Structure formats: structure tokens, C-alpha cells
Amino acid sequence: MGEAAVVALARLTPPTPQRQLDGSDRYTVAVTPQGTFTVDGRSFELDGAFHDTHVSEQVGLALQEGRAWTCVSYGPCGGGAEDAVFGGGLAEGAARQVFEAVRGEAEWAISLSALYLYEEQISDLLNPLKRNLQVVASRGGGSYVKDLSDVFASDVEDMLDLLQVAASSRSALQRDGYGHSLLTITVRQTWGDGTQRGSRLTFAQLGGSDMARAGKSETLSRINKGLTTLHSIVDELETGMTPEPAAYLRSNLTFLLRDALAGNTKATVIVNVRSEGEREAGPAAAAEEVANALQFGERVRLVQNSPIMDERKDVGQLEAEIREVCDELLSHRKYINTLEMQLVDVGSMAPSMPSGRTVAPCAKDIDICE
């Protein structure tokens, strides 16, 4: 399907209710129609402001084309990255759209898997008893989590119930807002002739981007390992370098997002930030956190992916098509042999010339359609 750049969009959420601020204590994110976002005089070029139509378009294309799409929700704590995915957010909207598309002659199989990642430990959000799960490489070059639950839903209500289970499990496991969650809706369409088309919709919520470059203690290093590795890979990709395959294996987060970072899926990064807020937020400047998040969006949009279609046919159909092509090829070969024999016969009947040249008889004596 060719190259496709990662799309980076900014999602500006309203400021939290706080005390009245004067101009010196407040930052404001300014945005232009061209997709330039400005904070404290620093400008960042993204692909534009986030809108729900972008998600519906990407979900529709993924179902139609039979491919994968990954949506990464990124931003500092309190910026809205969690709300964008959970609690009636993007994942629920995508689930509704998928079941609305169920029609026609194809048989549909739709399932959900969900995980929570904290300090490199993976938990199953649909079965919280499954802990310390392992990421392994798939034959297609991507990755998957071994023994992670993949639960089928018969209708949209089933899927919404599963999403609620995942959200509740995540709330129970969440400690400090620095964990990451991945929800994957897998769709498989099967037609009567055995043709199959697969689509995979992944929603990744990354917690605590404000801590991506911070932290010297062992605890903070474990918490930040995934985001730190993510930033280092993007550092290489945006300059046109190709990271070594082992680079993605340095953290479970980048291992899981390998397809979305110069991989075989389309990807969108949504940078979630407050449109306005207090300049000082605890030990770090809120304006600086917003600027760092927007800078990440500016850098990640330079990453190029190579999406592929997941469409397969059953063995019987493929064998029938091969036999049809072979029969057609044999027919063409017989036709060519007939023409060659006719040309040999015509050449043998041509009169000799003094120069050794031959004169062919009139072309009308040859019927090339026989």
C-alpha cells in the first residue's frame, strides 16, 4: 500500500476549574488553521487539531482495506490522554462503528484484548488473574502477548461490556497515572469462497509523558523505561535512521508498538494537552510539559510506515486459481507453437533470390487466428 507517515494531531481539552489566574500565572495554547500550535512563543507543526471524524475515517478504511491502524493517546498527566481512550472515548466509538458495519454476505468475527503495562509488567485487563505476561515476536515481524485473553463479542453490547471490564480492571491496577494501556479490537471477515480479510484496531493510552525524560532513581527509571525507549527510537526515525531491531526490544512498550513505529500499520498519535492552565504545576512547569508533548507530536509525524493488507484465500481456491492460470499458459504456448510451424512452412516455400534473400508469399495466405 506504499508509505504512510504517522499522523500527529493535538487534542486540546478545557482547563481544569482553578483559581482565577492573571496573565503572568497562566499559559495558553494558541492554534492556527494550518496546524501550528504555540506555547510561550514556541511553535510546533502538527497535522492539525484532533476531530472525531479522523477516527471514524481510519476505522472505516481499516475495515474496507483489511489492514491495521494504531491510535496512540499521548500527553502529560491530567491532559486528557486517559479520557480519550476510556470512558466512552475512542475505543467505544470504534466498537460501535465496527458493529454498524456488520452486513453483507461475509461472516464477521470480532474480539477484544486489553492489557495494562506498569514497570515492564503486563497484566490482562479482561482476566486480572493473569499477570507478568510476556511479549513475543510474531512471524510477520510484529509482536503479541502470549496467553493474553482475546474475547469474542456477538454484538455491540457484548463489546461495550468487555470495554467496561477492561476499564474497571485498569482502575484497580492503576497506581500513579504512569501506567500504559492497550486495547485491540480484531475483526475477521470471511466470505463464502474462503477469502478472509483481517483488520486490527489498537488504542494505546500512554501515561505520564511528563516523566519521559525525567527520573534518576531506580523506581523512576523502571516507570520511565518504556517512554524513554520510545523517545530514543523516534529520535532515530525522525532523522531517517533505521533503528536496529533489538532497539524495540529494550522495553515492552516499544516492543508492543513496533508495528506503529516504521512498521506495517497506519498510525495516529493524539497529543492531549490542556488548552490553558497554571504555569506552575507541582515540581514542574505545566507550560513546559505541554511544549514537550507537542514537540513529540512534531517529531513523530516524520516517521514513515508501510501498511500492508491482510487478505487471504483458502487453499482450495488458490489451487483452483493456479490451475486456471496454468491452463491458460498452456493454451498460449500451443498457439505460439502453431504460429511458429506456419512460419516455418511458409519460409520453406519462398523462392530463392540471387542475393540469397527470400521473398515471403502474400500475408493473406496466413490466418493467425486459426
Coordinates of C-alpha atoms in Angstrom, one line a residue:
M1 CA 0.0 0.0 0.0
G2 CA 3.0 2.3 -0.1
E3 CA 4.5 4.6 2.5
A4 CA 2.2 6.4 5.0
A5 CA 3.5 8.9 7.5
V6 CA 2.4 8.8 11.1
V7 CA -0.3 11.4 11.6
A8 CA 0.1 13.7 14.7
L9 CA -2.9 15.6 16.0
A10 CA -3.3 17.8 19.0
R11 CA -6.4 17.4 21.3
L12 CA -6.9 20.5 23.4
T13 CA -9.0 19.9 26.5
P14 CA -10.5 22.7 28.5
P15 CA -8.6 24.0 31.6
T16 CA -9.5 22.4 34.9
P17 CA -11.5 24.6 37.3
Q18 CA -9.0 26.5 39.3
R19 CA -8.5 29.8 41.0
Q20 CA -8.6 32.9 38.8
L21 CA -5.3 33.4 37.1
D22 CA -3.7 36.6 35.9
G23 CA -1.6 36.7 32.7
S24 CA 1.7 36.0 34.3
D25 CA 0.5 32.8 36.0
R26 CA -1.3 31.3 33.0
Y27 CA -0.2 29.7 29.8
T28 CA -2.4 29.4 26.7
V29 CA -2.1 27.2 23.7
A30 CA -2.7 29.1 20.5
V31 CA -3.5 27.2 17.3
T32 CA -3.7 28.2 13.6
P33 CA -5.9 26.6 10.9
Q34 CA -2.6 25.3 9.3
G35 CA -1.9 23.1 12.4
T36 CA 0.7 25.3 14.2
F37 CA 0.5 25.2 18.0
T38 CA 2.2 27.9 20.0
V39 CA 3.1 27.9 23.7
D40 CA 5.1 30.7 25.3
G41 CA 6.4 31.8 22.0
R42 CA 7.5 28.3 20.9
S43 CA 5.7 26.9 17.8
F44 CA 5.2 23.3 16.8
E45 CA 4.0 22.0 13.5
L46 CA 1.5 19.1 13.7
D47 CA -1.0 17.7 11.2
G48 CA -3.9 19.7 12.8
A49 CA -6.3 19.6 15.6
F50 CA -8.0 16.3 16.6
H51 CA -11.5 15.6 15.4
D52 CA -13.7 12.6 15.9
T53 CA -14.1 12.3 12.1
H54 CA -10.5 11.3 11.8
V55 CA -11.0 8.2 13.9
S56 CA -14.2 7.2 12.1
E57 CA -12.4 7.6 8.7
Q58 CA -9.4 5.5 9.8
V59 CA -11.7 2.7 11.3
G60 CA -13.7 2.7 8.1
L61 CA -10.6 2.4 5.9
A62 CA -9.1 -0.3 8.0
L63 CA -12.3 -2.4 7.7
Q64 CA -12.6 -1.8 3.9
E65 CA -8.9 -2.4 3.1
G66 CA -8.2 -5.1 5.6
R67 CA -5.3 -3.6 7.5
A68 CA -4.3 -2.4 10.9
W69 CA -4.5 1.0 12.5
T70 CA -2.9 2.1 15.8
C71 CA -4.1 5.2 17.7
V72 CA -1.7 6.3 20.4
S73 CA -3.1 8.7 23.0
Y74 CA -0.2 10.7 24.5
G75 CA 0.3 13.5 26.9
P76 CA 1.1 14.6 30.4
C77 CA -0.9 13.5 33.4
G78 CA -4.2 15.5 33.6
G79 CA -4.1 16.3 29.9
G80 CA -6.9 14.0 28.9
A81 CA -5.0 11.1 27.4
E82 CA -6.9 8.6 29.5
D83 CA -10.3 10.1 28.8
A84 CA -9.6 10.0 25.1
V85 CA -9.5 6.2 25.1
F86 CA -11.6 5.1 28.1
G87 CA -15.0 6.1 29.5
G88 CA -17.0 6.4 26.3
G89 CA -13.9 7.6 24.3
L90 CA -12.3 6.4 21.1
A91 CA -12.4 2.7 21.7
E92 CA -16.1 2.7 22.4
G93 CA -16.8 4.8 19.3
A94 CA -14.7 2.4 17.2
A95 CA -16.6 -0.6 18.6
R96 CA -19.9 0.9 17.7
Q97 CA -18.7 1.7 14.2
V98 CA -17.4 -1.9 13.7
F99 CA -20.7 -3.5 14.6
E100 CA -22.6 -1.0 12.4
A101 CA -20.5 -2.2 9.5
V102 CA -21.6 -5.9 10.0
R103 CA -23.6 -6.6 7.0
G104 CA -23.5 -8.4 3.6
E105 CA -22.6 -11.9 2.8
A106 CA -19.4 -12.1 4.9
E107 CA -19.3 -13.8 8.3
W108 CA -17.8 -11.5 10.9
A109 CA -15.8 -12.5 14.0
I110 CA -15.0 -9.6 16.4
S111 CA -12.9 -9.8 19.5
L112 CA -11.2 -7.6 22.2
S113 CA -7.9 -8.0 24.0
A114 CA -6.7 -5.5 26.7
L115 CA -3.6 -5.1 28.8
Y116 CA -2.1 -2.9 31.4
L117 CA 1.7 -2.2 31.4
Y118 CA 3.4 -0.8 34.5
E119 CA 7.1 -1.1 35.3
E120 CA 7.5 -3.6 32.4
Q121 CA 4.9 -5.9 34.0
I122 CA 2.0 -6.8 31.8
S123 CA -1.5 -7.6 33.2
D124 CA -4.5 -8.9 31.4
L125 CA -7.4 -6.4 31.8
L126 CA -10.0 -9.0 30.8
N127 CA -8.7 -11.5 33.3
P128 CA -6.7 -9.7 36.0
L129 CA -5.5 -13.0 37.5
K130 CA -3.1 -13.2 34.5
R131 CA 0.0 -11.3 35.5
N132 CA 3.6 -11.0 34.3
L133 CA 2.7 -11.9 30.7
Q134 CA 5.4 -12.0 28.1
V135 CA 5.7 -10.2 24.7
V136 CA 6.9 -12.4 21.9
A137 CA 7.8 -11.8 18.3
S138 CA 5.3 -12.8 15.6
R139 CA 6.3 -14.4 12.3
G140 CA 5.2 -11.2 10.4
G141 CA 7.7 -9.1 12.2
G142 CA 5.3 -7.7 14.8
S143 CA 4.6 -8.8 18.3
Y144 CA 1.9 -10.2 20.5
V145 CA 1.4 -11.0 24.2
K146 CA 1.5 -14.7 25.0
D147 CA -1.6 -16.0 26.8
L148 CA -3.4 -12.7 26.7
S149 CA -7.2 -13.1 26.6
D150 CA -8.9 -12.5 23.3
V151 CA -12.6 -12.5 23.9
F152 CA -15.2 -12.6 21.1
A153 CA -18.3 -10.3 21.2
S154 CA -21.5 -11.3 19.5
D155 CA -22.9 -7.8 19.4
V156 CA -22.1 -4.2 20.4
E157 CA -23.5 -4.6 23.9
D158 CA -21.1 -7.5 24.5
M159 CA -18.2 -5.4 23.3
L160 CA -19.2 -2.4 25.5
D161 CA -19.4 -4.8 28.5
L162 CA -15.9 -6.0 27.7
L163 CA -14.6 -2.5 27.5
Q164 CA -16.2 -1.7 30.8
V165 CA -14.5 -4.7 32.4
A166 CA -11.1 -3.5 31.0
A167 CA -11.7 0.0 32.3
S168 CA -12.6 -1.3 35.8
S169 CA -9.6 -3.6 35.9
R170 CA -7.4 -0.8 34.9
S171 CA -8.7 1.5 37.6
A172 CA -8.0 -1.3 40.2
L173 CA -4.4 -1.7 38.9
Q174 CA -3.6 1.9 38.4
R175 CA -1.2 3.4 41.0
D176 CA 0.1 6.8 40.0
G177 CA -1.0 7.6 36.4
Y178 CA 2.2 6.4 34.8
G179 CA 0.9 3.0 33.5
H180 CA 0.1 2.3 29.9
S181 CA -3.0 0.5 28.5
L182 CA -3.5 -1.1 25.1
L183 CA -6.9 -2.2 23.8
T184 CA -7.1 -4.1 20.5
I185 CA -10.3 -4.8 18.5
T186 CA -9.7 -7.6 16.0
V187 CA -12.1 -8.1 13.1
R188 CA -12.1 -11.0 10.7
Q189 CA -14.4 -11.2 7.7
T190 CA -14.9 -14.5 5.8
W191 CA -16.7 -14.9 2.5
G192 CA -18.3 -18.0 1.1
D193 CA -15.4 -18.6 -1.3
G194 CA -13.0 -18.8 1.7
T195 CA -11.5 -15.4 1.2
Q196 CA -10.6 -13.7 4.6
R197 CA -9.9 -10.1 5.4
G198 CA -8.5 -9.1 8.8
S199 CA -8.4 -5.7 10.5
R200 CA -6.8 -4.7 13.8
L201 CA -7.7 -1.5 15.6
T202 CA -5.3 -0.8 18.6
F203 CA -5.8 2.1 21.0
A204 CA -2.8 2.7 23.2
Q205 CA -3.0 5.1 26.1
L206 CA 0.4 6.2 27.4
G207 CA 0.6 7.5 30.9
G208 CA 2.8 10.3 32.2
S209 CA 4.6 11.7 29.2
D210 CA 5.8 14.5 31.6
M211 CA 8.1 11.8 33.1
A212 CA 9.5 10.6 29.8
R213 CA 12.9 12.2 30.2
A214 CA 12.9 12.6 34.0
G215 CA 14.0 10.4 36.9
K216 CA 17.3 9.2 38.2
S217 CA 16.1 6.8 40.9
E218 CA 15.7 3.1 40.2
T219 CA 11.9 3.3 40.6
L220 CA 11.6 6.2 38.2
S221 CA 13.9 4.5 35.8
R222 CA 11.6 1.5 35.7
I223 CA 8.5 3.6 35.3
N224 CA 10.0 5.7 32.6
K225 CA 11.8 2.9 30.7
G226 CA 9.0 2.5 28.1
L227 CA 8.7 6.2 27.3
T228 CA 12.4 6.8 27.4
T229 CA 12.9 4.0 24.9
L230 CA 10.0 5.3 22.8
H231 CA 11.7 8.7 22.6
S232 CA 15.0 7.3 21.7
I233 CA 13.5 5.3 18.8
V234 CA 11.6 8.3 17.5
D235 CA 14.9 10.3 17.7
E236 CA 16.4 7.9 15.2
L237 CA 13.4 7.6 13.0
E238 CA 12.8 11.3 12.5
T239 CA 16.3 11.7 11.2
G240 CA 15.8 9.0 8.6
M241 CA 17.9 6.4 10.5
T242 CA 16.6 2.8 10.9
P243 CA 16.9 1.6 14.5
E244 CA 18.3 -1.9 15.0
P245 CA 15.6 -4.5 15.6
A246 CA 17.0 -5.0 19.1
A247 CA 16.2 -1.4 19.9
Y248 CA 12.5 -2.1 20.0
L249 CA 13.1 -5.0 22.5
R250 CA 14.6 -2.7 25.2
S251 CA 11.1 -2.1 26.6
N252 CA 7.8 -3.9 26.4
L253 CA 6.1 -0.7 25.4
T254 CA 8.2 -0.2 22.2
F255 CA 8.0 -4.0 21.5
L256 CA 4.2 -3.7 21.6
L257 CA 4.2 -0.6 19.4
R258 CA 6.8 -1.8 16.9
D259 CA 4.2 -2.1 14.1
A260 CA 3.2 1.5 14.7
L261 CA 6.8 2.9 14.5
A262 CA 8.1 2.3 11.0
G263 CA 6.1 -0.9 10.8
N264 CA 3.3 -2.3 8.7
T265 CA 0.3 -0.4 10.1
K266 CA -1.1 3.0 9.8
A267 CA -0.7 5.1 12.9
T268 CA -2.1 8.3 14.5
V269 CA -0.7 10.0 17.6
I270 CA -3.0 12.2 19.5
V271 CA -1.2 14.7 21.8
N272 CA -3.6 15.5 24.7
V273 CA -2.9 18.8 26.5
R274 CA -4.8 21.4 28.4
S275 CA -5.5 24.4 26.3
E276 CA -4.9 26.7 29.3
G277 CA -3.6 26.2 32.8
E278 CA -1.4 27.3 35.6
R279 CA 2.2 27.8 34.6
E280 CA 3.4 26.0 37.7
A281 CA 2.1 22.5 38.4
G282 CA 3.9 20.9 41.3
P283 CA 7.6 20.5 40.8
A284 CA 7.5 21.1 37.0
A285 CA 6.2 23.9 34.8
A286 CA 2.9 22.9 33.2
A287 CA 3.7 25.0 30.1
E288 CA 7.0 23.1 29.7
E289 CA 5.1 19.8 29.9
V290 CA 2.7 20.9 27.2
A291 CA 5.5 22.1 25.0
N292 CA 7.4 18.8 25.3
A293 CA 4.3 16.9 24.4
L294 CA 3.7 19.0 21.3
Q295 CA 7.3 18.6 20.4
F296 CA 6.9 14.8 20.5
G297 CA 4.0 15.1 18.1
E298 CA 6.1 17.3 15.8
R299 CA 8.8 14.7 15.7
V300 CA 6.8 11.5 15.4
R301 CA 4.9 12.8 12.3
L302 CA 8.2 12.4 10.4
V303 CA 8.1 8.6 10.9
Q304 CA 7.1 6.6 7.8
N305 CA 5.2 3.3 8.0
S306 CA 4.5 0.7 5.3
P307 CA 0.9 -0.5 5.8
I308 CA 0.0 -3.9 4.3
M309 CA -3.3 -5.6 3.5
D310 CA -4.3 -8.7 5.4
E311 CA -6.4 -10.6 2.9
R312 CA -6.1 -14.4 2.5
K313 CA -7.8 -17.1 0.4
D314 CA -8.3 -20.7 1.3
V315 CA -6.0 -23.3 -0.1
G316 CA -8.7 -24.8 -2.3
Q317 CA -9.4 -21.5 -4.0
L318 CA -5.7 -20.7 -4.5
E319 CA -5.2 -24.2 -6.1
A320 CA -8.1 -23.6 -8.5
E321 CA -6.7 -20.2 -9.5
I322 CA -3.3 -21.8 -10.1
R323 CA -4.8 -24.5 -12.3
E324 CA -6.7 -21.9 -14.3
V325 CA -3.5 -19.8 -14.9
C326 CA -1.6 -23.0 -15.9
D327 CA -4.3 -24.0 -18.3
E328 CA -4.3 -20.5 -19.8
L329 CA -0.5 -20.6 -20.1
L330 CA -0.6 -24.0 -21.8
S331 CA -3.1 -22.7 -24.3
H332 CA -0.9 -19.7 -25.2
R333 CA 2.1 -22.0 -25.7
K334 CA 0.2 -24.2 -28.1
Y335 CA -0.9 -21.2 -30.0
I336 CA 2.6 -19.9 -30.3
N337 CA 3.9 -23.3 -31.4
T338 CA 1.2 -23.3 -34.2
L339 CA 2.3 -19.9 -35.4
E340 CA 5.9 -20.9 -35.4
M341 CA 5.2 -24.0 -37.5
Q342 CA 3.2 -22.0 -40.0
L343 CA 6.0 -19.5 -40.4
V344 CA 8.5 -22.4 -41.0
D345 CA 6.2 -23.9 -43.7
V346 CA 5.8 -20.5 -45.4
G347 CA 9.6 -19.9 -45.3
S348 CA 10.3 -23.3 -47.0
M349 CA 8.0 -22.4 -49.9
A350 CA 9.6 -19.0 -50.6
P351 CA 11.6 -18.6 -54.0
S352 CA 15.3 -18.1 -53.8
M353 CA 16.8 -14.7 -54.9
P354 CA 20.3 -14.3 -56.4
S355 CA 21.4 -12.4 -53.3
G356 CA 20.4 -15.3 -51.1
R357 CA 17.4 -13.4 -49.8
T358 CA 13.9 -14.8 -49.8
V359 CA 10.6 -13.3 -50.7
A360 CA 7.6 -14.2 -48.5
P361 CA 4.3 -15.0 -50.1
C362 CA 1.3 -12.7 -49.6
A363 CA 0.4 -12.4 -45.9
K364 CA -3.2 -13.2 -46.7
D365 CA -2.3 -16.9 -47.1
I366 CA -1.7 -16.9 -43.3
D367 CA -4.6 -16.9 -40.9
I368 CA -3.2 -16.0 -37.5
C369 CA -6.5 -16.6 -35.8
E370 CA -6.5 -20.3 -36.5

